[in-house]
PDB file of C-alpha atoms in Angstrom:
ATOM      1  CA  MET M  15       7.845  21.977  18.768  1.00 56.00           C
ATOM      2  CA  LYS M  16       4.197  22.387  17.848  1.00 67.00           C
ATOM      3  CA  ASN M  17       1.681  19.572  17.974  1.00 66.00           C
ATOM      4  CA  ASN M  18       1.385  19.580  14.163  1.00 81.00           C
ATOM      5  CA  ASP M  19       5.158  19.113  13.861  1.00 83.00           C
ATOM      6  CA  ARG M  20       4.993  16.111  16.182  1.00 88.00           C
ATOM      7  CA  THR M  21       2.239  14.626  14.059  1.00 90.00           C
ATOM      8  CA  ILE M  22       4.318  15.134  10.916  1.00 90.00           C
ATOM      9  CA  LEU M  23       7.332  13.483  12.545  1.00 91.00           C
ATOM     10  CA  PHE M  24       5.193  10.617  13.863  1.00 92.00           C
ATOM     11  CA  TRP M  25       3.926   9.811  10.371  1.00 92.00           C
ATOM     12  CA  ALA M  26       7.388  10.317   8.888  1.00 91.00           C
ATOM     13  CA  TYR M  27       8.911   7.811  11.318  1.00 91.00           C
ATOM     14  CA  PHE M  28       5.994   5.448  10.730  1.00 92.00           C
ATOM     15  CA  TRP M  29       6.407   5.456   6.940  1.00 91.00           C
ATOM     16  CA  ARG M  30      10.191   5.220   7.248  1.00 90.00           C
ATOM     17  CA  TYR M  31      10.637   2.621  10.016  1.00 90.00           C
ATOM     18  CA  GLY M  32       7.210   1.415  11.175  1.00 89.00           C
ATOM     19  CA  ILE M  33       6.486  -0.150   7.824  1.00 87.00           C
ATOM     20  CA  ILE M  34       9.490  -2.427   8.268  1.00 86.00           C
ATOM     21  CA  ALA M  35       8.077  -3.587  11.595  1.00 88.00           C
ATOM     22  CA  LEU M  36       4.653  -4.174  10.035  1.00 86.00           C
ATOM     23  CA  ALA M  37       6.240  -6.363   7.378  1.00 84.00           C
ATOM     24  CA  ILE M  38       8.272  -8.483   9.823  1.00 85.00           C
ATOM     25  CA  LEU M  39       6.090  -8.487  12.955  1.00 85.00           C
ATOM     26  CA  PRO M  40       3.503 -11.059  11.720  1.00 82.00           C
ATOM     27  CA  LEU M  41       6.298 -13.548  10.986  1.00 79.00           C
ATOM     28  CA  LEU M  42       7.725 -13.066  14.470  1.00 81.00           C
ATOM     29  CA  ILE M  43       4.308 -13.437  16.111  1.00 81.00           C
ATOM     30  CA  VAL M  44       3.486 -16.619  14.201  1.00 79.00           C
ATOM     31  CA  GLY M  45       6.955 -18.014  14.903  1.00 76.00           C
ATOM     32  CA  GLY M  46       6.552 -17.248  18.593  1.00 78.00           C
ATOM     33  CA  ILE M  47       3.107 -18.815  18.776  1.00 77.00           C
ATOM     34  CA  SER M  48       4.331 -21.911  16.919  1.00 75.00           C
ATOM     35  CA  THR M  49       7.331 -22.281  19.211  1.00 75.00           C
ATOM     36  CA  ILE M  50       5.356 -21.828  22.423  1.00 77.00           C
ATOM     37  CA  THR M  51       2.533 -24.191  21.469  1.00 75.00           C
ATOM     38  CA  ASP M  52       4.608 -26.751  19.526  1.00 70.00           C
ATOM     39  CA  ASN M  53       1.862 -26.553  16.915  1.00 69.00           C
ATOM     40  CA  TYR M  54       2.822 -25.200  13.520  1.00 68.00           C
ATOM     41  CA  ASN M  55      -0.335 -23.661  12.128  1.00 66.00           C
ATOM     42  CA  TYR M  56       0.229 -23.324   8.399  1.00 69.00           C
ATOM     43  CA  THR M  57      -2.759 -21.017   7.946  1.00 69.00           C
ATOM     44  CA  LEU M  58      -1.203 -18.453  10.282  1.00 70.00           C
ATOM     45  CA  LEU M  59       2.115 -18.864   8.501  1.00 71.00           C
ATOM     46  CA  LEU M  60       0.464 -18.244   5.128  1.00 74.00           C
ATOM     47  CA  ILE M  61      -1.230 -15.101   6.431  1.00 75.00           C
ATOM     48  CA  ALA M  62       2.090 -13.876   7.838  1.00 74.00           C
ATOM     49  CA  LEU M  63       3.915 -14.576   4.582  1.00 75.00           C
ATOM     50  CA  PHE M  64       1.157 -12.818   2.647  1.00 80.00           C
ATOM     51  CA  SER M  65       1.536  -9.697   4.786  1.00 83.00           C
ATOM     52  CA  MET M  66       5.071  -8.851   3.631  1.00 85.00           C
ATOM     53  CA  PRO M  67       4.330  -8.360  -0.093  1.00 89.00           C
ATOM     54  CA  SER M  68       1.129  -6.536   0.847  1.00 89.00           C
ATOM     55  CA  VAL M  69       3.019  -4.066   3.027  1.00 91.00           C
ATOM     56  CA  LEU M  70       5.604  -3.502   0.286  1.00 91.00           C
ATOM     57  CA  MET M  71       2.921  -2.841  -2.326  1.00 93.00           C
ATOM     58  CA  VAL M  72       0.921  -0.497  -0.064  1.00 93.00           C
ATOM     59  CA  THR M  73       4.064   1.423   0.876  1.00 93.00           C
ATOM     60  CA  GLY M  74       5.097   1.757  -2.765  1.00 94.00           C
ATOM     61  CA  ILE M  75       1.675   3.030  -3.775  1.00 96.00           C
ATOM     62  CA  TYR M  76       1.609   5.444  -0.822  1.00 95.00           C
ATOM     63  CA  TYR M  77       5.050   6.817  -1.699  1.00 94.00           C
ATOM     64  CA  ILE M  78       3.982   7.387  -5.305  1.00 95.00           C
ATOM     65  CA  ILE M  79       0.694   9.093  -4.370  1.00 95.00           C
ATOM     66  CA  GLY M  80       2.264  11.030  -1.499  1.00 94.00           C
ATOM     67  CA  THR M  81       5.014  12.335  -3.749  1.00 93.00           C
ATOM     68  CA  LYS M  82       2.445  13.491  -6.284  1.00 93.00           C
ATOM     69  CA  LEU M  83       0.429  15.242  -3.553  1.00 93.00           C
ATOM     70  CA  GLU M  84       3.609  16.536  -1.825  1.00 91.00           C
ATOM     71  CA  PHE M  85       2.933  15.210   1.668  1.00 92.00           C
ATOM     72  CA  THR M  86       5.158  16.952   4.208  1.00 91.00           C
ATOM     73  CA  HIS M  87       5.853  13.791   6.205  1.00 91.00           C
ATOM     74  CA  LEU M  88       7.095  12.032   3.069  1.00 91.00           C
ATOM     75  CA  CYS M  89       9.473  14.914   2.457  1.00 91.00           C
ATOM     76  CA  CYS M  90      10.808  14.204   5.954  1.00 90.00           C
ATOM     77  CA  VAL M  91      11.097  10.524   4.986  1.00 91.00           C
ATOM     78  CA  TYR M  92      13.170  11.568   1.993  1.00 90.00           C
ATOM     79  CA  GLN M  93      15.357  13.688   4.290  1.00 90.00           C
ATOM     80  CA  SER M  94      15.998  10.588   6.380  1.00 89.00           C
ATOM     81  CA  MET M  95      16.739   8.524   3.273  1.00 88.00           C
ATOM     82  CA  SER M  96      19.280  11.189   2.304  1.00 87.00           C
ATOM     83  CA  HIS M  97      20.990  10.769   5.704  1.00 89.00           C
ATOM     84  CA  LYS M  98      19.740  14.117   6.986  1.00 88.00           C
ATOM     85  CA  LYS M  99      17.798  14.853  10.139  1.00 89.00           C
ATOM     86  CA  MET M 100      14.026  14.893   9.695  1.00 88.00           C
ATOM     87  CA  ASP M 101      13.028  18.540   9.944  1.00 87.00           C
ATOM     88  CA  PRO M 102       9.418  19.540   9.179  1.00 86.00           C
ATOM     89  CA  TYR M 103      10.509  23.192   9.036  1.00 86.00           C
ATOM     90  CA  ARG M 104      12.748  22.463   6.036  1.00 85.00           C
ATOM     91  CA  ALA M 105      10.355  20.152   4.255  1.00 82.00           C
ATOM     92  CA  GLU M 106      10.473  21.548   0.743  1.00 87.00           C
ATOM     93  CA  TRP M 107      10.036  19.375  -2.306  1.00 89.00           C
ATOM     94  CA  THR M 108      12.389  19.658  -5.254  1.00 88.00           C
ATOM     95  CA  ASP M 109      12.048  17.874  -8.574  1.00 90.00           C
ATOM     96  CA  LYS M 110      14.998  15.619  -7.689  1.00 90.00           C
ATOM     97  CA  ASP M 111      13.412  14.691  -4.344  1.00 89.00           C
ATOM     98  CA  LYS M 112      10.125  13.832  -6.039  1.00 92.00           C
ATOM     99  CA  LYS M 113      11.836  11.754  -8.708  1.00 94.00           C
ATOM    100  CA  ASP M 114      13.956   9.848  -6.192  1.00 93.00           C
ATOM    101  CA  LEU M 115      11.086   9.083  -3.811  1.00 92.00           C
ATOM    102  CA  LYS M 116       8.799   8.130  -6.697  1.00 95.00           C
ATOM    103  CA  ASN M 117      11.495   5.715  -7.918  1.00 95.00           C
ATOM    104  CA  VAL M 118      11.688   4.220  -4.424  1.00 93.00           C
ATOM    105  CA  GLY M 119       7.899   3.800  -4.470  1.00 94.00           C
ATOM    106  CA  ILE M 120       7.974   2.131  -7.883  1.00 96.00           C
ATOM    107  CA  THR M 121      10.765  -0.172  -6.726  1.00 95.00           C
ATOM    108  CA  LEU M 122       8.837  -1.167  -3.580  1.00 93.00           C
ATOM    109  CA  LEU M 123       5.716  -1.785  -5.658  1.00 95.00           C
ATOM    110  CA  ILE M 124       7.589  -3.985  -8.139  1.00 96.00           C
ATOM    111  CA  VAL M 125       9.367  -5.935  -5.390  1.00 93.00           C
ATOM    112  CA  GLY M 126       6.044  -6.412  -3.594  1.00 92.00           C
ATOM    113  CA  ILE M 127       4.386  -7.702  -6.756  1.00 94.00           C
ATOM    114  CA  LEU M 128       7.296 -10.063  -7.439  1.00 93.00           C
ATOM    115  CA  CYS M 129       7.192 -11.348  -3.839  1.00 89.00           C
ATOM    116  CA  PHE M 130       3.435 -11.868  -4.138  1.00 89.00           C
ATOM    117  CA  ILE M 131       3.844 -13.787  -7.410  1.00 91.00           C
ATOM    118  CA  GLY M 132       6.633 -15.864  -5.826  1.00 87.00           C
ATOM    119  CA  PHE M 133       4.395 -16.520  -2.835  1.00 83.00           C
ATOM    120  CA  LEU M 134       1.593 -17.758  -5.107  1.00 85.00           C
ATOM    121  CA  VAL M 135       3.989 -19.908  -7.152  1.00 85.00           C
ATOM    122  CA  CYS M 136       5.289 -21.529  -3.962  1.00 80.00           C
ATOM    123  CA  LEU M 137       1.731 -22.218  -2.805  1.00 78.00           C
ATOM    124  CA  ILE M 138       0.807 -23.787  -6.111  1.00 83.00           C
ATOM    125  CA  TYR M 139       4.069 -25.770  -6.307  1.00 82.00           C
ATOM    126  CA  THR M 140       3.570 -27.231  -2.830  1.00 74.00           C
ATOM    127  CA  ASN M 141      -0.043 -28.184  -3.695  1.00 71.00           C
ATOM    128  CA  VAL M 142      -1.493 -26.004  -0.935  1.00 59.00           C
ATOM    129  CA  ILE M 143      -3.952 -24.425  -3.358  1.00 56.00           C
TER     130      ILE M 143
END
């Protein structure tokens, strides 16, 4: 496997699975810090809660742009979403692949926006802002 293929697979795994970790990791870190110190810092919690919709929106936008520009690593992501092995040698875009991945991106963007709006409504409702 060439170095370029490893780079493609690295970014494919990052955009497929690493994004999930980036969305959840801040909540785990803040929860761990709060548990260890017995001090619940609401500012850290707010930052952690804000990170999840942000990650969803960024991922959605990246999927939409990457599909338009036909990024090879996103084609590998689509292979994984289709329950196939990620193979940079067979990374060929079809119209169906583009449509499906663009729909996933739009869905992530909409869910991220809705989560962000819900986050703001909760902040306003609890008189934090």
